[in-house]
Short mmCIF file of C-alpha atoms and ligand atoms in Angstrom, two decimals:
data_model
loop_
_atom_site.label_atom_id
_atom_site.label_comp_id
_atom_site.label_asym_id
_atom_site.label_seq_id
_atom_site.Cartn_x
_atom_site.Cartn_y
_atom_site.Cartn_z
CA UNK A 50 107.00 123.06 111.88
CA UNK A 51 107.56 119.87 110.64
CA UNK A 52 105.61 116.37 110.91
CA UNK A 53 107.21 113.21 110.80
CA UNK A 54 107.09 109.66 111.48
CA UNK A 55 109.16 106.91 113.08
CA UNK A 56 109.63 103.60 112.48
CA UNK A 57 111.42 101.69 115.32
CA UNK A 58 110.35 104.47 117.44
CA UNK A 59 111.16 103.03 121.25
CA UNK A 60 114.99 102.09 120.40
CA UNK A 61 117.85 103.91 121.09
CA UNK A 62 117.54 106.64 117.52
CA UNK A 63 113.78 106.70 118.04
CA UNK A 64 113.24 107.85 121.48
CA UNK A 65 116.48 110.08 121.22
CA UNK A 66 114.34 111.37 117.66
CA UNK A 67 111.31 111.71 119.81
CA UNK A 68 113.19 113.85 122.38
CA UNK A 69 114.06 115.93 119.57
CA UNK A 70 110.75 115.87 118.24
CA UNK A 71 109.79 117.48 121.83
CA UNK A 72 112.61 120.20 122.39
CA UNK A 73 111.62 121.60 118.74
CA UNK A 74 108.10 120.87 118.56
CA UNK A 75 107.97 118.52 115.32
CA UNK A 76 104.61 116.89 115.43
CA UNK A 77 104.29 113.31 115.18
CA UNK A 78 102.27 111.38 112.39
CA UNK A 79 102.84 107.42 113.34
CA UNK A 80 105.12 105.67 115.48
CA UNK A 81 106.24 101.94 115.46
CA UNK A 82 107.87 99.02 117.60
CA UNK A 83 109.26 95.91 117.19
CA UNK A 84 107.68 94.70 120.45
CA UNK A 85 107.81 97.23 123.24
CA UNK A 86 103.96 97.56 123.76
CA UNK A 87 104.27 99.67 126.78
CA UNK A 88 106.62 102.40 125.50
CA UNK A 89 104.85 102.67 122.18
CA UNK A 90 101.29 103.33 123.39
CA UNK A 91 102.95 106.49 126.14
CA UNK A 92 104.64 107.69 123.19
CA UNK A 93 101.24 107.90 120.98
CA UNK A 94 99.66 109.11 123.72
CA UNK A 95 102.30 111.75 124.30
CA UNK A 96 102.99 113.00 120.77
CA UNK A 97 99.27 112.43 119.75
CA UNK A 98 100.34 110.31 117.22
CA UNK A 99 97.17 109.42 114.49
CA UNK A 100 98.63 105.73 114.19
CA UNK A 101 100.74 103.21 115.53
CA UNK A 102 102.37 99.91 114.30
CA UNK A 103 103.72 96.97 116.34
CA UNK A 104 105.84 94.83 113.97
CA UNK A 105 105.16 91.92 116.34
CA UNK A 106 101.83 90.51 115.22
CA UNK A 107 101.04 88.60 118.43
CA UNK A 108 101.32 91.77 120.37
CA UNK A 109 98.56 93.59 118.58
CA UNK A 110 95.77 93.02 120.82
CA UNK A 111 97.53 93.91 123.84
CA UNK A 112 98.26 97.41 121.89
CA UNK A 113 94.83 97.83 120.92
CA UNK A 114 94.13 97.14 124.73
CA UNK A 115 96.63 99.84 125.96
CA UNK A 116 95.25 102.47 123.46
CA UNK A 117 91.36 101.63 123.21
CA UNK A 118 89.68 104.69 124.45
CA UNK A 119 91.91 107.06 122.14
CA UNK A 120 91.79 107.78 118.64
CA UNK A 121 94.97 105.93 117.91
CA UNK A 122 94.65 103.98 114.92
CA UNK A 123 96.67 100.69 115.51
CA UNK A 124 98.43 98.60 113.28
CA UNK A 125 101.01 95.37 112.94
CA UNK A 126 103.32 93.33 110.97
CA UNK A 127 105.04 94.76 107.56
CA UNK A 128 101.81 95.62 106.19
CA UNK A 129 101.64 97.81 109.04
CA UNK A 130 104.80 99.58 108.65
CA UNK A 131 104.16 100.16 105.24
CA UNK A 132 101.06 102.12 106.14
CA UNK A 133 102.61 104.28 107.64
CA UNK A 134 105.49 104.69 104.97
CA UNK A 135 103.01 105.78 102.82
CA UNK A 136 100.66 108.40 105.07
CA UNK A 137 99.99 111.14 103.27
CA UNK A 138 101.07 114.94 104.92
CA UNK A 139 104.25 113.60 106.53
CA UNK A 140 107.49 115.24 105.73
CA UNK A 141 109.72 112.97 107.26
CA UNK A 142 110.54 109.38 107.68
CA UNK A 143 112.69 108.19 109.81
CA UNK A 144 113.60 104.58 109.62
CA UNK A 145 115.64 103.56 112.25
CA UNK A 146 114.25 99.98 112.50
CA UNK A 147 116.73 97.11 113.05
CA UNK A 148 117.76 95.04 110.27
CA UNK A 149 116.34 94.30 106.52
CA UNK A 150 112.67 94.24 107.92
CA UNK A 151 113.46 97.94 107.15
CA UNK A 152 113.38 97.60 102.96
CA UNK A 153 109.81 97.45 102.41
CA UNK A 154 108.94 100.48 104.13
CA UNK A 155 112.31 102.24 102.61
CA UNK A 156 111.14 101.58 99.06
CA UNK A 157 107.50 102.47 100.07
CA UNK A 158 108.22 105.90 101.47
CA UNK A 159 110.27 106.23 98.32
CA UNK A 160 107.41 104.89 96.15
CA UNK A 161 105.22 107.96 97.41
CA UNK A 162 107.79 110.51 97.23
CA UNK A 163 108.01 110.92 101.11
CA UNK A 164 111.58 111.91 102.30
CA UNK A 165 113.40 109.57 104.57
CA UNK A 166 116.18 110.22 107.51
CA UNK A 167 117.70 106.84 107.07
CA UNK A 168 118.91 105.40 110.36
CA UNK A 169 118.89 101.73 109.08
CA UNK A 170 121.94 100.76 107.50
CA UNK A 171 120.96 97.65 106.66
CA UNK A 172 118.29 98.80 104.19
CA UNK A 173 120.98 100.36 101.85
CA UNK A 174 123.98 97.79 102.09
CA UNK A 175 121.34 95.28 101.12
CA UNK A 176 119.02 96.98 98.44
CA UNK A 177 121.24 100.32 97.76
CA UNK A 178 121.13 99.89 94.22
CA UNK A 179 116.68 99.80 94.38
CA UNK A 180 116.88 102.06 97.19
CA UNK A 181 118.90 104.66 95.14
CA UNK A 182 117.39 104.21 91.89
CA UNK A 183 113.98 104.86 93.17
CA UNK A 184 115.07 107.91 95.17
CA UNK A 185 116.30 109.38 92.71
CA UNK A 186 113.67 108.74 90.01
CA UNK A 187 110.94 109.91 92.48
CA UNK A 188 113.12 113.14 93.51
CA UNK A 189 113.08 111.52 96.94
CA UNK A 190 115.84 112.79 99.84
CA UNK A 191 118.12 110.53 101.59
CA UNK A 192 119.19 112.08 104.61
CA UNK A 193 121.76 110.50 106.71
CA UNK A 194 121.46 109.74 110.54
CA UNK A 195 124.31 107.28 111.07
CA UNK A 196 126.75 110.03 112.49
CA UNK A 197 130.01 109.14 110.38
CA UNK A 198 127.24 109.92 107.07
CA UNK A 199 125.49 112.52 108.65
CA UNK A 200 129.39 114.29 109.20
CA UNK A 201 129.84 113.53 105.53
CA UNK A 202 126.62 115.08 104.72
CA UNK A 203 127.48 118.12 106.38
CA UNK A 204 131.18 118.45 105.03
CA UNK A 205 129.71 118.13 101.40
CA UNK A 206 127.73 121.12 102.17
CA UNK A 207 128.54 124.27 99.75
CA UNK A 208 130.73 121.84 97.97
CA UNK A 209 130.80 119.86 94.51
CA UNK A 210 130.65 116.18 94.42
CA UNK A 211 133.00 116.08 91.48
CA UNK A 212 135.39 117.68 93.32
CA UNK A 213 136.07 114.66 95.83
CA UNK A 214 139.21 113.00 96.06
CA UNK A 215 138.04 110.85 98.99
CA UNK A 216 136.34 110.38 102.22
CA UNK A 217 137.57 109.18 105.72
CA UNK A 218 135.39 107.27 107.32
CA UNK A 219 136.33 107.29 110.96
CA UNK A 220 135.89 103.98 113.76
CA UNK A 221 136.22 104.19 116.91
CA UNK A 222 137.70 100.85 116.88
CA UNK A 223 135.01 99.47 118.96
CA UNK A 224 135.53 97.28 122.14
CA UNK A 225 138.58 95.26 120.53
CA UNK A 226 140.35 97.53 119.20
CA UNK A 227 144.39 96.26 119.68
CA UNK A 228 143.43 92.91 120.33
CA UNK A 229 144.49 89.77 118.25
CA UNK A 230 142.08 86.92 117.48
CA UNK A 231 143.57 84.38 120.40
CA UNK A 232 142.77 86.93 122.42
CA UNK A 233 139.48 87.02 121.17
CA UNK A 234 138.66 83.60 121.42
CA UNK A 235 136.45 83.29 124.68
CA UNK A 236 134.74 86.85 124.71
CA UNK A 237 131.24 86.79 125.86
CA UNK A 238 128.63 88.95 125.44
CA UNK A 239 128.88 90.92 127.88
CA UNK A 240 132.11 92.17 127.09
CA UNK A 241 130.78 92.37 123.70
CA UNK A 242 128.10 94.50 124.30
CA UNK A 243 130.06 96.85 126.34
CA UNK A 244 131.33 99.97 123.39
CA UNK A 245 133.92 102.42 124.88
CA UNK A 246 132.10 105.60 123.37
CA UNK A 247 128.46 104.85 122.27
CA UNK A 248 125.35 103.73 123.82
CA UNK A 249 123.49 101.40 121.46
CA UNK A 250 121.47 98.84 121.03
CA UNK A 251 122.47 94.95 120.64
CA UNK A 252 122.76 94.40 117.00
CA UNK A 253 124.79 97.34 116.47
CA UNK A 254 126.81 97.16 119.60
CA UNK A 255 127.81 93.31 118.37
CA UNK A 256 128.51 94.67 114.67
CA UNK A 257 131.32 97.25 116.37
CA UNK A 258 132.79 94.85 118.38
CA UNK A 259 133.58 92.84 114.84
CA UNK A 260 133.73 96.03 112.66
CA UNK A 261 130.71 94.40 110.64
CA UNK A 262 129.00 98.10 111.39
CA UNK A 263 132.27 99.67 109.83
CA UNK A 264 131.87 97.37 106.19
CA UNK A 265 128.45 97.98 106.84
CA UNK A 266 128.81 101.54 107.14
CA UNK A 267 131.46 101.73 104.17
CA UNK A 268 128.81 100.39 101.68
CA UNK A 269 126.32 102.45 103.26
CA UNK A 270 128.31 105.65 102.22
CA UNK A 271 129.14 103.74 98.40
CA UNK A 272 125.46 104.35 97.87
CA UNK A 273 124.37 107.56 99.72
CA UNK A 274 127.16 109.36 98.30
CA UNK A 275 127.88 107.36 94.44
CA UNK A 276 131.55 106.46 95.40
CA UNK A 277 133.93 103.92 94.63
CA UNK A 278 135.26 101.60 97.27
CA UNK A 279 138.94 103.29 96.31
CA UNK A 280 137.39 106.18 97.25
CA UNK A 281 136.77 105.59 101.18
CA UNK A 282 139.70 105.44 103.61
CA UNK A 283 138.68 103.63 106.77
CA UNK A 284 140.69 105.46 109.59
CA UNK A 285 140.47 104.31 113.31
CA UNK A 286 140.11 107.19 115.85
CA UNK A 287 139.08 105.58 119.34
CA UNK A 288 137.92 109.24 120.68
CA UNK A 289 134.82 109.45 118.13
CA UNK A 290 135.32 113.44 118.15
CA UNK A 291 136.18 113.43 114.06
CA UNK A 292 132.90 111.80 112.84
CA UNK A 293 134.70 111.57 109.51
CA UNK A 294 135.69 114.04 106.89
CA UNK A 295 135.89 114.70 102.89
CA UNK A 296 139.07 115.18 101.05
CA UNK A 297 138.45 117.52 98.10
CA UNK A 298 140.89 117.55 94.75
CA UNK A 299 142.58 120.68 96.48
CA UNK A 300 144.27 118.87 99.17
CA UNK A 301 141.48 120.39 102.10
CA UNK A 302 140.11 118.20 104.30
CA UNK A 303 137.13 119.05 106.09
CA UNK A 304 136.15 117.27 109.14
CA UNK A 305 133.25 117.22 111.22
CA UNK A 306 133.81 116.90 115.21
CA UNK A 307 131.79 117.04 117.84
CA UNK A 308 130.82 115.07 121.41
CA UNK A 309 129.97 111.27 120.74
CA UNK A 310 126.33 111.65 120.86
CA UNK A 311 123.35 110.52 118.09
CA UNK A 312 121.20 113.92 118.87
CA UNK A 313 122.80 116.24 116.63
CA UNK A 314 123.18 113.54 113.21
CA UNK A 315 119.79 112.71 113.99
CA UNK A 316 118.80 116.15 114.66
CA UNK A 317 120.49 117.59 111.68
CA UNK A 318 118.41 114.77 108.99
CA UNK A 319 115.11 115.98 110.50
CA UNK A 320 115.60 119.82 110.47
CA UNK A 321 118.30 119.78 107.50
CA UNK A 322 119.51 123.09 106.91
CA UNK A 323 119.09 124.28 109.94
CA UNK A 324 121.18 124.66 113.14
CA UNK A 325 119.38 125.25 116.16
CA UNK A 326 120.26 124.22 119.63
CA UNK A 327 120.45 120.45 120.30
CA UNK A 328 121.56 119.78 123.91
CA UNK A 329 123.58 120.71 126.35
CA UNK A 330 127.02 118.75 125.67
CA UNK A 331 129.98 120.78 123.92
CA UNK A 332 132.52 119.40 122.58
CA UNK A 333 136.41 120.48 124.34
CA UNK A 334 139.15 119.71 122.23
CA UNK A 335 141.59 121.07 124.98
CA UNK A 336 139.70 118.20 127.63
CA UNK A 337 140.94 115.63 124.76
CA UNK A 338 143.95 117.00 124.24
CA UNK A 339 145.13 114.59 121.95
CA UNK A 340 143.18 112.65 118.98
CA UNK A 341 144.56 109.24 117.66
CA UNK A 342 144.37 107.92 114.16
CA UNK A 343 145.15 104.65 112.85
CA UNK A 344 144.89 102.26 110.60
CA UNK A 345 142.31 99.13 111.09
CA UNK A 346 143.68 95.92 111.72
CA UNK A 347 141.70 93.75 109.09
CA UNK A 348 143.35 90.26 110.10
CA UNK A 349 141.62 89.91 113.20
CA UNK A 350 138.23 91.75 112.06
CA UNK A 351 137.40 89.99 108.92
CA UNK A 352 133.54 91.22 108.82
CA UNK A 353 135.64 94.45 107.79
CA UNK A 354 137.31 92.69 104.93
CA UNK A 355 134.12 90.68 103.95
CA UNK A 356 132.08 93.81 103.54
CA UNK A 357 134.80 95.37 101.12
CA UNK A 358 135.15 92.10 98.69
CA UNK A 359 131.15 91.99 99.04
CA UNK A 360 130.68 95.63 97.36
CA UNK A 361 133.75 95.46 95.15
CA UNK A 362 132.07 91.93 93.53
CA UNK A 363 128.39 93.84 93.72
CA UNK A 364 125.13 92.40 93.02
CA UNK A 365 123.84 90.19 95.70
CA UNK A 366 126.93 89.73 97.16
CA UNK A 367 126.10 92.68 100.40
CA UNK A 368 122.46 91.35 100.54
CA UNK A 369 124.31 88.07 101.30
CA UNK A 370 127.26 89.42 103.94
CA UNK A 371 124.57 91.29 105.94
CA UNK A 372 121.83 88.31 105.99
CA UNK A 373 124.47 85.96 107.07
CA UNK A 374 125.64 88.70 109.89
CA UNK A 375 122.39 89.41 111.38
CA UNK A 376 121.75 85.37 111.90
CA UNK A 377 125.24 84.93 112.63
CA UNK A 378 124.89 88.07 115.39
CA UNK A 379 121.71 86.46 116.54
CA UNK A 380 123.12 83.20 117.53
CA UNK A 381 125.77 84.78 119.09
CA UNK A 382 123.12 86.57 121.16
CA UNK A 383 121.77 83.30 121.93
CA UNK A 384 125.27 82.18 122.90
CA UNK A 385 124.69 79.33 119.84
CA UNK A 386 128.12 80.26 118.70
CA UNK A 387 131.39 82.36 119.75
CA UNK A 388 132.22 85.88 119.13
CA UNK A 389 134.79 84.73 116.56
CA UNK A 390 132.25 82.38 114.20
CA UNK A 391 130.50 85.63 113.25
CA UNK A 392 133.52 86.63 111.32
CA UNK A 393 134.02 83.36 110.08
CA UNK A 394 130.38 82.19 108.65
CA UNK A 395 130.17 86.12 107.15
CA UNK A 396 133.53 85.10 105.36
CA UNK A 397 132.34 81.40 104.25
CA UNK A 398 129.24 82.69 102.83
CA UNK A 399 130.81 85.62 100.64
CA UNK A 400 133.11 82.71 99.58
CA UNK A 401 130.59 80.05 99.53
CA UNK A 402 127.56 82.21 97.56
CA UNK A 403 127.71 83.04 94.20
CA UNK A 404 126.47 86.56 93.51
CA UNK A 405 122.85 86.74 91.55
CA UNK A 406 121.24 90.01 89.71
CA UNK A 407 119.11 92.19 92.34
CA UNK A 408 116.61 93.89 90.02
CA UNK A 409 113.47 93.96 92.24
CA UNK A 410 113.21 93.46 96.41
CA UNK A 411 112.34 90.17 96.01
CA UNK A 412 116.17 89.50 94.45
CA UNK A 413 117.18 90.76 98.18
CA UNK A 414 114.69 89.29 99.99
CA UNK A 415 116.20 85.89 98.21
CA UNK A 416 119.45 86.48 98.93
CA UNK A 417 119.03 87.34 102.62
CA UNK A 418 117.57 84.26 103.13
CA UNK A 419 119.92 82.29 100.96
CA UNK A 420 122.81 83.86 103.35
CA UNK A 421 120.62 82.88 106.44
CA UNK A 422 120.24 79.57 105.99
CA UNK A 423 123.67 79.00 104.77
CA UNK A 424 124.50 80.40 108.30
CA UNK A 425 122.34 77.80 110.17
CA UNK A 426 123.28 74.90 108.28
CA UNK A 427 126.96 75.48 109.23
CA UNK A 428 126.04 75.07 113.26
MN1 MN3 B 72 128.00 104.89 112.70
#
């Protein structure tokens, strides 16, 4: 059986990972938080994990507290997480931390040829071309979690690459879907945070409300699978059966379907080939009876558009559309601005910032913060 790690390990992939991890028996190397001190230490304790990382440094001793008596070995901050990336006798990572704090550890894993199940999106729209390079250099796998990559993934199976035409990357639509900006203009979070098919946490729930998570997700599947942006049709589908599908040179189109639920994509990265029983929900096409498909309405979701002009200019230019959403999303969060500002400061700083070289993680680390502060001066 396998042994893995997790990184972001009490949020809505990892514990759904770690209930995989218990159905199938998949032992457990290291765990991390963000901040959750109470979660992390049952789960070490549970899954005998040998270490454990809380990324919030001022929650260390209160960790060390929980776990003293054990043989956990505990750890914090980035150097922490990057530990762990590099433990030797793990053959999984999976990153499914929130935001670009998830790089470092990316690249490290990569660094010591450790294979990753890559549930942070963020890590490849901002450093795909270091991410990619690496991986490849260091014969490192990239397995996909986010489910519309993951049904990719699996319709590429048995199949050439060169004979692509396209893929269809399928959106639910998110929360939105229909409505014009007017009608957009006083949401609040709640209504926000509230996603017809998926159960998620904040960050991600506010990127599907805007689409951000589709452009996101778009650029994401540029680098995992080497495509042009001409090559990736954007389809809505407000069911979320079709997780997306390939279009090969023949005219075939293979699809993936299946119930609206993270366990199998996440499932699937950690026990790639195999198929094995994952839970209880089956998908029936005849309770559905009908599937809808539609174009996405890219007036009133301009994150969407910005995401597209972002990876057709290149270079720093999705480094800088995803700093200035996550500040932008965080100040929404804070109810510093309105729902319709994110779309609008992700736009101004693609138009404001000019694009720079990324040839090392610093170069994204730059332009991140270049995007983030271009965010907060505009408030
Ligand atoms: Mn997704």
């Amino acid at each position: 059986m396998k042994t893995i790690s997790v990184l972001g390990s009490t949020g809505s992939i990892g514990t759904q990972a770690l209930d995989i991890a218990r159905l199938h028996k998949i032992r457990i190397k290291a765990l991390s938080a963000n901040s959750n001190v109470e979660l992390l230490a049952e789960q070490a304790r549970e899954f005998n994990a040998e270490y454990v990382c809380i990324y919030d440094k001022s929650k260390y001793k209160e960790l060390k507290d929980n776990l003293s008596g054990t043989d956990v070995k505990v750890l914090c901050s980035m150097e922490g997480l990057c530990e762990i990336a590099m433990l030797d006798g793990v053959d999984i990572l999976l990153n499914s931390v929130v935001g670009m704090v998830g790089l470092k550890p990316t690249l490290t894993a990569i660094d010591k040829g450790v294979d990753i199940a890559l549930a942070n999106k963020e890590t490849l729209v901002a450093g795909g071309k270091l991410v990619i390079k690496k991986a490849i250099e260091n014969g490192v796998k990239i397995f996909p979690v986010d489910s519309e990559h993951s049904a990719i993934f699996q319709c590429l199976q048995g199949n050439e690459m060169n004979e692509i035409n396209k893929i269809i990357l399928t959106a639910s639509g998110g929360p939105f879907f229909g409505k014009t900006k007017r009608e957009l203009e006083n949401v609040s979070i709640e209504q926000a945070l509230k996603h017809p098919n998926w159960s998620m946490g904040n960050k991600i729930t506010i990127d599907s409300a805007t689409l951000m998570n589709k452009g996101l997700e778009f650029i994401e599947a540029m680098w995992l699978f080497d495509l042009k942006p001409e090559q990736i049709e954007i389809v809505v589908h407000r069911e979320s059966v079709v997780h997306s599908a390939v279009e090969y040179k023949d005219g075939s189109v293979i699809a993936q379907m299946g119930v609206p639920d993270m366990k199998l994509p996440i499932q699937y990265a950690l026990l790639y080939p195999k198929r094995i029983y994952c839970n209880e929900k089956a998908l029936s096409l005849t309770d559905y009876g009908t599937l809808s498909f539609s174009k996405p309405d890219y007036e009133t979701f301009d994150c969407l558009r910005a995401c597209i002009k972002a990876i057709t200019i290149g270079n720093s230019m999705p480094a800088v559309v995803n700093g200035a959403n996550e500040q932008a999303v965080e100040l929404f969060l804070h109810e510093k601005i309105s729902f319709l500002q994110i779309g609008e400061l992700v736009t101004s700083a693609l138009e404001s910032i000019k694009p720079d070289d990324i040839k090392c993680l610093e170069d994204v680390i730059k332009a991140d913060k270049i995007a983030r502060e271009y965010v907060l001066s505009k408030i």
